[in-house]
Short mmCIF file of N, CA, C and O in Angstrom, two decimals:
data_model
loop_
_atom_site.label_atom_id
_atom_site.label_comp_id
_atom_site.label_asym_id
_atom_site.label_seq_id
_atom_site.Cartn_x
_atom_site.Cartn_y
_atom_site.Cartn_z
N MET A 547 -0.52 -3.12 4.71
CA MET A 547 -1.13 -2.31 3.58
C MET A 547 -1.33 -1.22 4.09
O MET A 547 -1.94 -0.89 5.17
N PHE A 548 -1.28 -0.38 3.02
CA PHE A 548 -1.53 1.05 3.15
C PHE A 548 -2.71 1.86 2.74
O PHE A 548 -3.07 2.83 2.74
N GLY A 549 -2.94 1.39 1.87
CA GLY A 549 -4.22 1.76 0.77
C GLY A 549 -5.68 1.15 0.72
O GLY A 549 -6.12 0.57 1.61
N THR A 550 -5.82 0.54 -0.63
CA THR A 550 -7.15 0.08 -0.96
C THR A 550 -7.35 -1.61 -0.62
O THR A 550 -8.44 -1.92 -0.61
N LEU A 551 -6.19 -1.76 0.26
CA LEU A 551 -6.26 -3.42 0.33
C LEU A 551 -6.43 -3.47 2.09
O LEU A 551 -6.82 -4.49 2.65
N LYS A 552 -6.64 -2.21 2.65
CA LYS A 552 -6.79 -2.40 4.09
C LYS A 552 -8.24 -2.66 4.12
O LYS A 552 -8.92 -2.49 3.58
N MET A 553 -8.69 -3.04 5.81
CA MET A 553 -10.12 -3.40 6.11
C MET A 553 -10.82 -2.38 5.67
O MET A 553 -10.63 -0.86 6.05
N GLY A 554 -12.15 -2.78 5.05
CA GLY A 554 -12.87 -1.82 4.83
C GLY A 554 -13.10 -1.03 3.74
O GLY A 554 -13.95 -0.04 3.06
N TYR A 555 -11.71 -1.37 2.55
CA TYR A 555 -11.41 -0.77 1.49
C TYR A 555 -11.94 -1.45 0.38
O TYR A 555 -11.59 -2.72 0.47
N PRO A 556 -11.88 -0.85 -1.01
CA PRO A 556 -12.57 -2.04 -1.97
C PRO A 556 -11.77 -2.97 -2.55
O PRO A 556 -12.39 -3.98 -2.89
N LEU A 557 -10.59 -3.40 -2.02
CA LEU A 557 -9.79 -4.48 -2.39
C LEU A 557 -9.46 -5.48 -1.42
O LEU A 557 -8.71 -6.24 -1.84
N HIS A 558 -9.70 -5.24 -0.29
CA HIS A 558 -9.69 -5.89 1.01
C HIS A 558 -9.68 -7.33 0.73
O HIS A 558 -8.74 -8.21 0.99
N GLU A 559 -11.10 -7.58 0.23
CA GLU A 559 -11.44 -9.10 0.39
C GLU A 559 -10.82 -9.81 -0.83
O GLU A 559 -10.43 -10.89 -0.92
N GLN A 560 -10.77 -9.32 -1.91
CA GLN A 560 -10.30 -9.72 -3.11
C GLN A 560 -8.62 -10.01 -2.95
O GLN A 560 -8.36 -10.91 -3.43
N GLY A 561 -7.99 -9.20 -2.44
CA GLY A 561 -6.48 -9.44 -2.03
C GLY A 561 -6.16 -10.37 -0.92
O GLY A 561 -5.20 -10.97 -1.15
N LEU A 562 -6.78 -9.70 0.23
CA LEU A 562 -6.34 -10.53 1.46
C LEU A 562 -7.13 -11.48 2.14
O LEU A 562 -7.22 -11.63 3.41
N SER A 563 -8.23 -11.88 1.47
CA SER A 563 -9.08 -13.18 1.94
C SER A 563 -8.12 -14.36 2.55
O SER A 563 -7.29 -14.78 1.61
N GLY A 564 -8.30 -14.61 3.52
CA GLY A 564 -7.28 -15.74 4.42
C GLY A 564 -6.33 -15.35 5.18
O GLY A 564 -5.38 -16.05 5.39
N ALA A 565 -5.69 -13.86 4.99
CA ALA A 565 -4.67 -13.58 5.32
C ALA A 565 -5.00 -13.08 6.78
O ALA A 565 -5.89 -12.83 7.19
N ALA A 566 -3.96 -13.49 7.87
CA ALA A 566 -3.89 -13.15 9.11
C ALA A 566 -3.58 -11.50 9.30
O ALA A 566 -2.25 -10.96 9.07
N PHE A 567 -4.47 -10.56 10.09
CA PHE A 567 -4.20 -9.47 10.31
C PHE A 567 -3.43 -9.51 11.60
O PHE A 567 -3.54 -10.22 12.69
N LEU A 568 -1.96 -8.83 11.63
CA LEU A 568 -1.08 -8.71 12.91
C LEU A 568 -1.28 -7.47 13.33
O LEU A 568 -0.77 -7.32 14.71
N GLY A 569 -1.74 -6.48 12.79
CA GLY A 569 -2.05 -5.05 13.46
C GLY A 569 -1.56 -3.85 12.73
O GLY A 569 -1.20 -4.00 11.57
N ASN A 570 -1.47 -2.80 13.51
CA ASN A 570 -1.35 -1.51 12.67
C ASN A 570 0.32 -1.05 12.95
O ASN A 570 0.84 -1.67 13.85
N CYS A 571 0.67 -0.77 11.64
CA CYS A 571 1.99 -0.30 11.77
C CYS A 571 2.30 0.84 11.14
O CYS A 571 1.51 1.56 10.42
N ARG A 572 3.48 1.57 11.18
CA ARG A 572 4.06 2.65 10.22
C ARG A 572 5.32 2.30 9.78
O ARG A 572 5.93 1.47 10.46
N ARG A 573 5.93 2.73 8.19
CA ARG A 573 6.95 2.39 8.08
C ARG A 573 8.20 3.35 8.73
O ARG A 573 7.97 4.21 9.75
N HIS A 574 9.20 2.57 9.09
CA HIS A 574 10.53 3.08 9.89
C HIS A 574 10.80 4.29 9.47
O HIS A 574 10.87 5.51 9.93
N GLU A 575 11.10 4.36 7.84
CA GLU A 575 11.57 5.24 7.28
C GLU A 575 10.27 6.03 6.58
O GLU A 575 9.15 5.71 6.19
N ARG A 576 10.55 7.50 6.49
CA ARG A 576 9.72 8.32 5.57
C ARG A 576 9.79 7.91 4.23
O ARG A 576 10.32 7.81 3.54
N PHE A 577 8.37 7.77 3.43
CA PHE A 577 8.20 7.52 2.02
C PHE A 577 7.06 8.72 1.45
O PHE A 577 6.46 8.88 2.27
N PRO A 578 7.40 8.75 0.33
CA PRO A 578 6.04 9.89 -0.23
C PRO A 578 4.97 8.91 -0.74
O PRO A 578 4.88 8.19 -1.19
N MET A 579 3.67 9.24 -0.30
CA MET A 579 2.28 8.63 -0.73
C MET A 579 1.29 9.79 -0.75
O MET A 579 1.28 10.57 0.01
N LEU A 580 0.76 9.75 -2.13
CA LEU A 580 -0.31 10.56 -2.55
C LEU A 580 -1.22 9.79 -3.38
O LEU A 580 -1.44 8.76 -3.47
N ILE A 581 -2.37 10.47 -3.82
CA ILE A 581 -3.55 9.92 -4.38
C ILE A 581 -3.27 10.58 -5.56
O ILE A 581 -3.20 11.61 -6.10
N ALA A 582 -3.25 9.60 -6.68
CA ALA A 582 -2.95 9.81 -8.19
C ALA A 582 -3.67 9.06 -9.14
O ALA A 582 -4.13 7.97 -8.57
N GLY A 583 -3.12 9.35 -10.55
CA GLY A 583 -3.91 8.53 -11.30
C GLY A 583 -5.34 8.47 -11.74
O GLY A 583 -6.27 9.25 -11.20
N PRO A 584 -5.75 7.81 -13.05
CA PRO A 584 -7.32 8.15 -13.11
C PRO A 584 -8.34 7.27 -12.29
O PRO A 584 -9.36 7.68 -12.42
N ARG A 585 -7.58 6.08 -11.55
CA ARG A 585 -8.27 5.79 -10.66
C ARG A 585 -8.75 6.35 -9.16
O ARG A 585 -8.91 5.76 -8.45
N PHE A 586 -7.92 7.55 -8.87
CA PHE A 586 -7.62 8.08 -7.34
C PHE A 586 -6.89 6.90 -6.69
O PHE A 586 -7.37 6.68 -5.44
N ALA A 587 -5.89 6.20 -7.12
CA ALA A 587 -5.62 5.21 -6.33
C ALA A 587 -4.16 6.08 -5.50
O ALA A 587 -3.44 6.71 -5.38
N PRO A 588 -4.09 5.29 -4.40
CA PRO A 588 -3.12 5.81 -3.24
C PRO A 588 -1.81 5.11 -3.78
O PRO A 588 -1.42 4.03 -4.26
N MET A 589 -0.64 5.99 -3.81
CA MET A 589 0.60 5.39 -4.64
C MET A 589 1.88 5.98 -3.64
O MET A 589 1.81 7.24 -3.36
N MET A 590 2.50 4.90 -3.32
CA MET A 590 3.74 5.39 -2.43
C MET A 590 4.72 4.98 -3.37
O MET A 590 4.73 4.04 -4.25
N PHE A 591 5.66 5.99 -3.45
CA PHE A 591 6.83 5.78 -4.13
C PHE A 591 8.37 5.50 -3.44
O PHE A 591 8.49 5.52 -2.35
N ASN A 592 8.85 4.70 -4.10
CA ASN A 592 10.33 4.14 -3.40
C ASN A 592 11.41 5.18 -3.49
O ASN A 592 12.50 5.24 -4.11
N GLU A 593 11.00 6.15 -2.71
CA GLU A 593 11.89 7.44 -2.07
C GLU A 593 12.06 7.57 -1.01
O GLU A 593 11.61 8.44 -0.36
N PRO A 594 12.57 6.82 -0.23
CA PRO A 594 12.97 6.75 1.10
C PRO A 594 13.68 8.26 1.62
O PRO A 594 14.37 8.91 0.99
N GLY A 595 12.85 8.73 2.83
CA GLY A 595 13.41 9.89 3.37
C GLY A 595 12.52 11.22 3.03
O GLY A 595 12.61 12.50 3.60
N ALA A 596 11.67 11.22 1.77
CA ALA A 596 10.64 12.00 1.62
C ALA A 596 9.48 11.60 2.04
O ALA A 596 9.20 10.42 2.71
N GLY A 597 8.58 12.72 2.26
CA GLY A 597 7.18 12.38 2.64
C GLY A 597 6.96 11.96 4.40
O GLY A 597 7.78 12.55 4.72
N PHE A 598 5.96 11.23 4.79
CA PHE A 598 5.87 10.54 6.12
C PHE A 598 6.12 9.35 6.42
O PHE A 598 6.42 8.52 5.41
N GLN A 599 5.85 8.71 7.72
CA GLN A 599 6.23 7.73 8.03
C GLN A 599 4.81 6.98 7.87
O GLN A 599 3.94 6.78 8.95
N VAL A 600 4.82 6.37 6.66
CA VAL A 600 3.11 6.21 6.31
C VAL A 600 2.72 4.79 7.19
O VAL A 600 3.37 4.25 7.50
N ALA A 601 1.41 5.21 7.65
CA ALA A 601 0.79 4.11 8.48
C ALA A 601 0.29 2.99 7.72
O ALA A 601 -0.47 3.47 6.60
N GLY A 602 -0.16 1.88 8.15
CA GLY A 602 -1.11 1.07 7.43
C GLY A 602 -1.22 -0.45 8.34
O GLY A 602 -1.19 -0.35 9.47
N GLU A 603 -1.57 -1.32 7.77
CA GLU A 603 -1.70 -2.68 8.46
C GLU A 603 -1.21 -3.55 7.93
O GLU A 603 -0.45 -3.75 6.75
N LEU A 604 -0.39 -4.47 8.76
CA LEU A 604 0.63 -5.66 8.58
C LEU A 604 -0.31 -6.91 8.64
O LEU A 604 -1.07 -7.36 9.58
N TYR A 605 -0.04 -7.79 7.70
CA TYR A 605 -0.67 -9.16 7.73
C TYR A 605 0.50 -10.20 7.16
O TYR A 605 1.36 -10.01 6.56
N GLU A 606 0.05 -11.31 7.73
CA GLU A 606 0.93 -12.34 7.24
C GLU A 606 0.21 -13.19 6.09
O GLU A 606 -0.94 -13.51 6.19
N VAL A 607 1.00 -13.43 5.40
CA VAL A 607 0.40 -13.97 4.01
C VAL A 607 1.30 -15.19 3.57
O VAL A 607 2.37 -15.32 3.63
N ASP A 608 0.84 -16.29 3.05
CA ASP A 608 1.46 -17.24 2.31
C ASP A 608 1.62 -16.94 0.97
O ASP A 608 1.26 -16.05 0.26
N GLU A 609 2.05 -17.96 0.38
CA GLU A 609 2.81 -17.98 -1.10
C GLU A 609 1.33 -17.51 -2.21
O GLU A 609 1.82 -16.88 -3.02
N ARG A 610 0.40 -18.32 -1.60
CA ARG A 610 -0.56 -18.12 -2.53
C ARG A 610 -1.18 -16.44 -2.41
O ARG A 610 -1.73 -16.06 -3.53
N ILE A 611 -1.36 -16.22 -1.37
CA ILE A 611 -1.96 -14.79 -0.91
C ILE A 611 -1.34 -13.79 -1.94
O ILE A 611 -1.51 -12.85 -2.47
N LEU A 612 -0.01 -13.77 -1.23
CA LEU A 612 1.37 -13.01 -2.25
C LEU A 612 1.30 -13.00 -3.74
O LEU A 612 1.21 -11.97 -3.94
N SER A 613 1.29 -14.23 -4.13
CA SER A 613 1.06 -14.41 -5.71
C SER A 613 -0.23 -13.45 -5.98
O SER A 613 -0.51 -12.89 -7.23
N ARG A 614 -1.41 -13.89 -5.51
CA ARG A 614 -2.68 -12.99 -5.79
C ARG A 614 -2.59 -11.40 -5.52
O ARG A 614 -2.88 -10.70 -6.50
N LEU A 615 -1.95 -10.87 -4.67
CA LEU A 615 -1.42 -9.65 -4.35
C LEU A 615 -0.64 -8.91 -5.30
O LEU A 615 -0.92 -7.89 -5.78
N ASP A 616 0.47 -9.90 -5.74
CA ASP A 616 1.37 -9.55 -6.69
C ASP A 616 0.72 -9.30 -8.16
O ASP A 616 0.57 -8.08 -8.97
N ARG A 617 -0.43 -9.93 -8.69
CA ARG A 617 -1.11 -9.70 -9.70
C ARG A 617 -2.12 -8.57 -9.66
O ARG A 617 -2.35 -7.87 -10.38
N LEU A 618 -2.78 -8.34 -8.35
CA LEU A 618 -3.71 -7.33 -7.98
C LEU A 618 -2.89 -5.97 -8.26
O LEU A 618 -3.50 -4.96 -8.45
N GLU A 619 -1.84 -5.86 -7.56
CA GLU A 619 -0.81 -4.68 -7.48
C GLU A 619 -0.11 -4.53 -9.19
O GLU A 619 0.66 -3.65 -9.00
N SER A 620 -0.27 -5.56 -10.08
CA SER A 620 0.69 -5.37 -11.22
C SER A 620 2.20 -5.61 -11.21
O SER A 620 3.00 -4.76 -11.83
N VAL A 621 2.46 -6.39 -10.12
CA VAL A 621 3.95 -6.39 -10.08
C VAL A 621 4.41 -7.08 -11.04
O VAL A 621 4.01 -7.98 -11.53
N GLY A 622 5.62 -6.39 -11.86
CA GLY A 622 5.97 -7.28 -13.02
C GLY A 622 5.76 -5.98 -14.42
O GLY A 622 6.79 -6.05 -15.20
N ALA A 623 4.94 -5.31 -14.21
CA ALA A 623 4.55 -4.21 -15.23
C ALA A 623 5.44 -3.04 -15.08
O ALA A 623 5.33 -2.92 -13.93
N PRO A 624 5.74 -2.33 -16.04
CA PRO A 624 6.66 -0.98 -15.85
C PRO A 624 5.87 -0.34 -14.77
O PRO A 624 4.92 0.04 -14.51
N GLY A 625 6.79 0.11 -13.58
CA GLY A 625 6.31 1.16 -12.77
C GLY A 625 5.75 0.45 -11.42
O GLY A 625 5.43 1.16 -10.61
N ASN A 626 5.54 -0.95 -11.45
CA ASN A 626 4.95 -1.36 -10.37
C ASN A 626 5.75 -2.43 -9.55
O ASN A 626 6.30 -3.30 -9.99
N LEU A 627 5.92 -2.03 -8.13
CA LEU A 627 7.44 -2.71 -7.41
C LEU A 627 6.36 -3.42 -6.02
O LEU A 627 5.77 -2.99 -5.54
N ARG A 628 7.00 -4.37 -5.72
CA ARG A 628 7.11 -4.99 -4.40
C ARG A 628 8.30 -4.67 -3.71
O ARG A 628 9.48 -5.33 -4.04
N VAL A 629 8.38 -3.89 -2.46
CA VAL A 629 9.87 -3.44 -2.17
C VAL A 629 10.04 -3.92 -0.38
O VAL A 629 8.61 -3.55 0.11
N PRO A 630 10.62 -4.61 -0.12
CA PRO A 630 11.00 -4.95 1.49
C PRO A 630 11.08 -3.25 2.02
O PRO A 630 12.18 -2.75 2.00
N VAL A 631 10.60 -3.14 3.36
CA VAL A 631 10.50 -2.07 4.30
C VAL A 631 10.69 -2.59 5.44
O VAL A 631 9.69 -3.56 6.09
N GLU A 632 10.80 -1.95 6.55
CA GLU A 632 11.01 -1.92 7.84
C GLU A 632 9.72 -1.15 8.30
O GLU A 632 9.58 -0.16 7.96
N VAL A 633 8.97 -2.01 9.34
CA VAL A 633 7.86 -1.57 9.96
C VAL A 633 7.99 -1.38 11.18
O VAL A 633 8.51 -2.48 11.83
N GLU A 634 6.88 -0.64 12.13
CA GLU A 634 7.14 -0.62 13.62
C GLU A 634 5.89 -0.69 13.83
O GLU A 634 4.81 0.21 13.42
N PRO A 635 5.45 -1.79 14.67
CA PRO A 635 4.13 -1.81 15.48
C PRO A 635 3.53 -0.76 15.93
O PRO A 635 4.47 -0.25 16.65
N PHE A 636 2.32 -0.18 15.79
CA PHE A 636 1.89 0.87 16.88
C PHE A 636 2.06 0.25 18.59
O PHE A 636 2.24 1.19 19.36
N GLU A 637 1.58 -0.96 18.58
CA GLU A 637 1.44 -1.32 19.94
C GLU A 637 2.73 -1.48 20.70
O GLU A 637 2.99 -1.75 21.57
N GLY A 638 3.91 -1.09 19.80
CA GLY A 638 5.43 -1.48 20.31
C GLY A 638 5.95 -2.86 19.85
O GLY A 638 5.34 -3.61 19.41
N GLY A 639 7.14 -2.87 20.30
CA GLY A 639 7.76 -4.16 20.05
C GLY A 639 8.57 -4.05 18.94
O GLY A 639 9.16 -2.71 18.60
N THR A 640 9.50 -5.09 18.51
CA THR A 640 10.60 -4.90 17.46
C THR A 640 10.11 -4.62 16.05
O THR A 640 9.25 -5.13 15.60
N SER A 641 10.72 -3.84 15.29
CA SER A 641 10.34 -3.53 13.93
C SER A 641 10.54 -4.66 13.31
O SER A 641 11.69 -5.56 13.60
N ILE A 642 9.89 -4.89 12.19
CA ILE A 642 10.23 -6.27 11.14
C ILE A 642 10.36 -5.61 9.86
O ILE A 642 9.86 -4.44 9.44
N LEU A 643 10.80 -6.82 8.71
CA LEU A 643 10.87 -6.57 7.44
C LEU A 643 9.72 -6.83 6.86
O LEU A 643 8.78 -8.01 7.08
N ALA A 644 8.84 -5.93 6.27
CA ALA A 644 7.50 -6.50 5.50
C ALA A 644 7.57 -5.94 4.09
O ALA A 644 8.50 -5.15 3.49
N GLN A 645 6.52 -6.54 3.28
CA GLN A 645 6.90 -6.09 1.93
C GLN A 645 5.80 -5.29 1.58
O GLN A 645 4.47 -5.13 1.99
N VAL A 646 6.15 -4.20 1.04
CA VAL A 646 4.92 -2.88 0.50
C VAL A 646 4.98 -2.84 -0.94
O VAL A 646 6.21 -2.94 -1.63
N TYR A 647 4.06 -2.53 -1.29
CA TYR A 647 3.56 -2.02 -2.95
C TYR A 647 3.89 -0.73 -3.22
O TYR A 647 3.56 -0.03 -2.44
N MET A 648 4.68 -0.40 -4.16
CA MET A 648 4.93 1.05 -4.79
C MET A 648 4.69 1.18 -5.97
O MET A 648 4.87 0.21 -6.91
N LYS A 649 4.79 2.37 -6.27
CA LYS A 649 4.44 2.67 -7.79
C LYS A 649 5.58 3.59 -8.45
O LYS A 649 6.36 4.42 -7.30
N SER A 650 6.14 3.89 -9.48
CA SER A 650 6.73 4.71 -10.31
C SER A 650 6.01 6.09 -10.48
O SER A 650 4.81 6.19 -10.48
N ARG A 651 6.64 7.04 -10.38
CA ARG A 651 6.23 8.49 -10.48
C ARG A 651 5.48 8.82 -11.55
O ARG A 651 4.39 9.55 -11.82
N HIS A 652 6.01 8.16 -12.65
CA HIS A 652 5.26 8.39 -14.14
C HIS A 652 3.79 7.79 -14.08
O HIS A 652 3.21 8.34 -15.01
N LEU A 653 3.28 6.88 -13.27
CA LEU A 653 1.72 6.35 -12.96
C LEU A 653 1.29 7.48 -12.23
O LEU A 653 -0.27 7.18 -12.41
N ALA A 654 1.98 8.61 -11.79
CA ALA A 654 0.99 9.15 -10.80
C ALA A 654 0.68 10.35 -11.73
O ALA A 654 0.74 11.54 -11.46
N ASP A 655 -0.22 10.29 -12.69
CA ASP A 655 -0.66 11.32 -13.55
C ASP A 655 -2.30 11.16 -13.76
O ASP A 655 -2.50 10.32 -14.30
N PRO A 656 -3.09 12.01 -13.32
CA PRO A 656 -3.02 13.41 -12.61
C PRO A 656 -2.56 12.96 -11.02
O PRO A 656 -3.15 11.97 -10.41
N VAL A 657 -2.04 13.91 -10.40
CA VAL A 657 -1.80 13.86 -9.03
C VAL A 657 -3.19 14.41 -8.32
O VAL A 657 -3.73 15.52 -8.76
N HIS A 658 -3.84 13.97 -7.17
CA HIS A 658 -4.91 14.61 -6.79
C HIS A 658 -4.84 14.85 -5.00
O HIS A 658 -5.72 15.40 -4.66
N SER A 659 -3.69 14.87 -4.78
CA SER A 659 -3.27 15.22 -3.14
C SER A 659 -2.09 15.65 -2.99
O SER A 659 -1.15 15.37 -3.85
N ALA A 660 -1.81 16.27 -2.04
CA ALA A 660 -0.52 16.36 -1.41
C ALA A 660 0.28 14.85 -0.76
O ALA A 660 -0.50 14.07 -0.66
N TYR A 661 1.17 14.96 -0.10
CA TYR A 661 1.93 13.50 0.61
C TYR A 661 0.97 13.35 1.82
O TYR A 661 0.63 14.34 2.25
N LEU A 662 0.52 12.23 2.01
CA LEU A 662 -0.40 11.55 3.13
C LEU A 662 0.77 10.64 3.99
O LEU A 662 1.52 10.08 3.55
N ALA A 663 0.22 10.87 5.27
CA ALA A 663 0.66 9.62 6.30
C ALA A 663 -0.07 8.77 6.56
O ALA A 663 0.24 7.68 7.03
N TYR A 664 -1.48 8.84 6.03
CA TYR A 664 -2.35 7.84 6.10
C TYR A 664 -3.39 7.86 5.36
O TYR A 664 -3.72 9.24 4.65
N TYR A 665 -4.00 6.87 4.58
CA TYR A 665 -4.85 6.77 3.37
C TYR A 665 -6.21 6.71 4.01
O TYR A 665 -6.48 5.75 4.79
N ASN A 666 -7.10 7.37 3.80
CA ASN A 666 -8.48 7.35 4.15
C ASN A 666 -9.38 7.92 3.00
O ASN A 666 -10.43 8.23 3.35
N ASP A 667 -9.08 8.18 1.82
CA ASP A 667 -9.74 8.58 0.84
C ASP A 667 -10.61 7.51 0.11
O ASP A 667 -10.42 6.77 0.40
N ARG A 668 -11.92 8.05 -0.14
CA ARG A 668 -13.13 7.09 -0.76
C ARG A 668 -12.99 7.17 -2.27
O ARG A 668 -14.02 6.70 -2.60
N ARG A 669 -12.41 7.89 -2.59
CA ARG A 669 -12.44 8.41 -4.21
C ARG A 669 -11.89 7.15 -5.19
O ARG A 669 -12.42 7.23 -6.51
N PHE A 670 -11.39 6.07 -4.78
CA PHE A 670 -10.71 4.90 -5.59
C PHE A 670 -11.69 4.38 -6.58
O PHE A 670 -12.95 4.13 -6.13
N VAL A 671 -11.52 4.49 -7.96
CA VAL A 671 -12.37 3.64 -8.89
C VAL A 671 -11.65 2.21 -9.07
O VAL A 671 -10.80 2.08 -9.57
N LEU A 672 -12.55 1.22 -8.71
CA LEU A 672 -12.17 0.03 -9.16
C LEU A 672 -11.84 -0.32 -10.61
O LEU A 672 -12.72 0.26 -11.36
N PRO A 673 -10.76 -1.17 -10.80
CA PRO A 673 -10.60 -1.21 -12.33
C PRO A 673 -11.96 -2.06 -12.89
O PRO A 673 -12.34 -2.95 -12.29
N PRO A 674 -12.10 -2.24 -14.22
CA PRO A 674 -13.21 -2.87 -14.85
C PRO A 674 -13.12 -4.43 -14.61
O PRO A 674 -14.36 -4.86 -14.25
N SER A 675 -11.95 -4.89 -14.40
CA SER A 675 -11.91 -6.47 -14.26
C SER A 675 -11.99 -7.01 -12.48
O SER A 675 -12.03 -7.89 -12.38
N SER A 676 -12.43 -5.87 -11.71
CA SER A 676 -12.32 -6.14 -10.24
C SER A 676 -13.54 -6.54 -9.72
O SER A 676 -14.70 -6.20 -10.56
#
């Protein structure tokens, strides 16, 4: 997880309760990530090669937790994607394939930051149903 689902951020317990934390990692490829939209949300775009090797947290989840995360991230709604990407553990070791949530650029209005390598912004506004 690279944004509001990380430990200590607003959606962590709601999304990852019961998931096993495996460690910190970074994307093998560069991806553009910025803070955007009316909720000041971190958004990563499926545009490999642009931006940075975004850092985040890696979790092992079961189908129940993955389904909960897909709902929380609006997967299936236009512009909301779950994409497999290769990640590298900070502690070293073999790269692995992980699922990452990404958005389409049309959801990134307004834009509140330049590209980021790491999300540590606290302006995120929870949706009314959270």
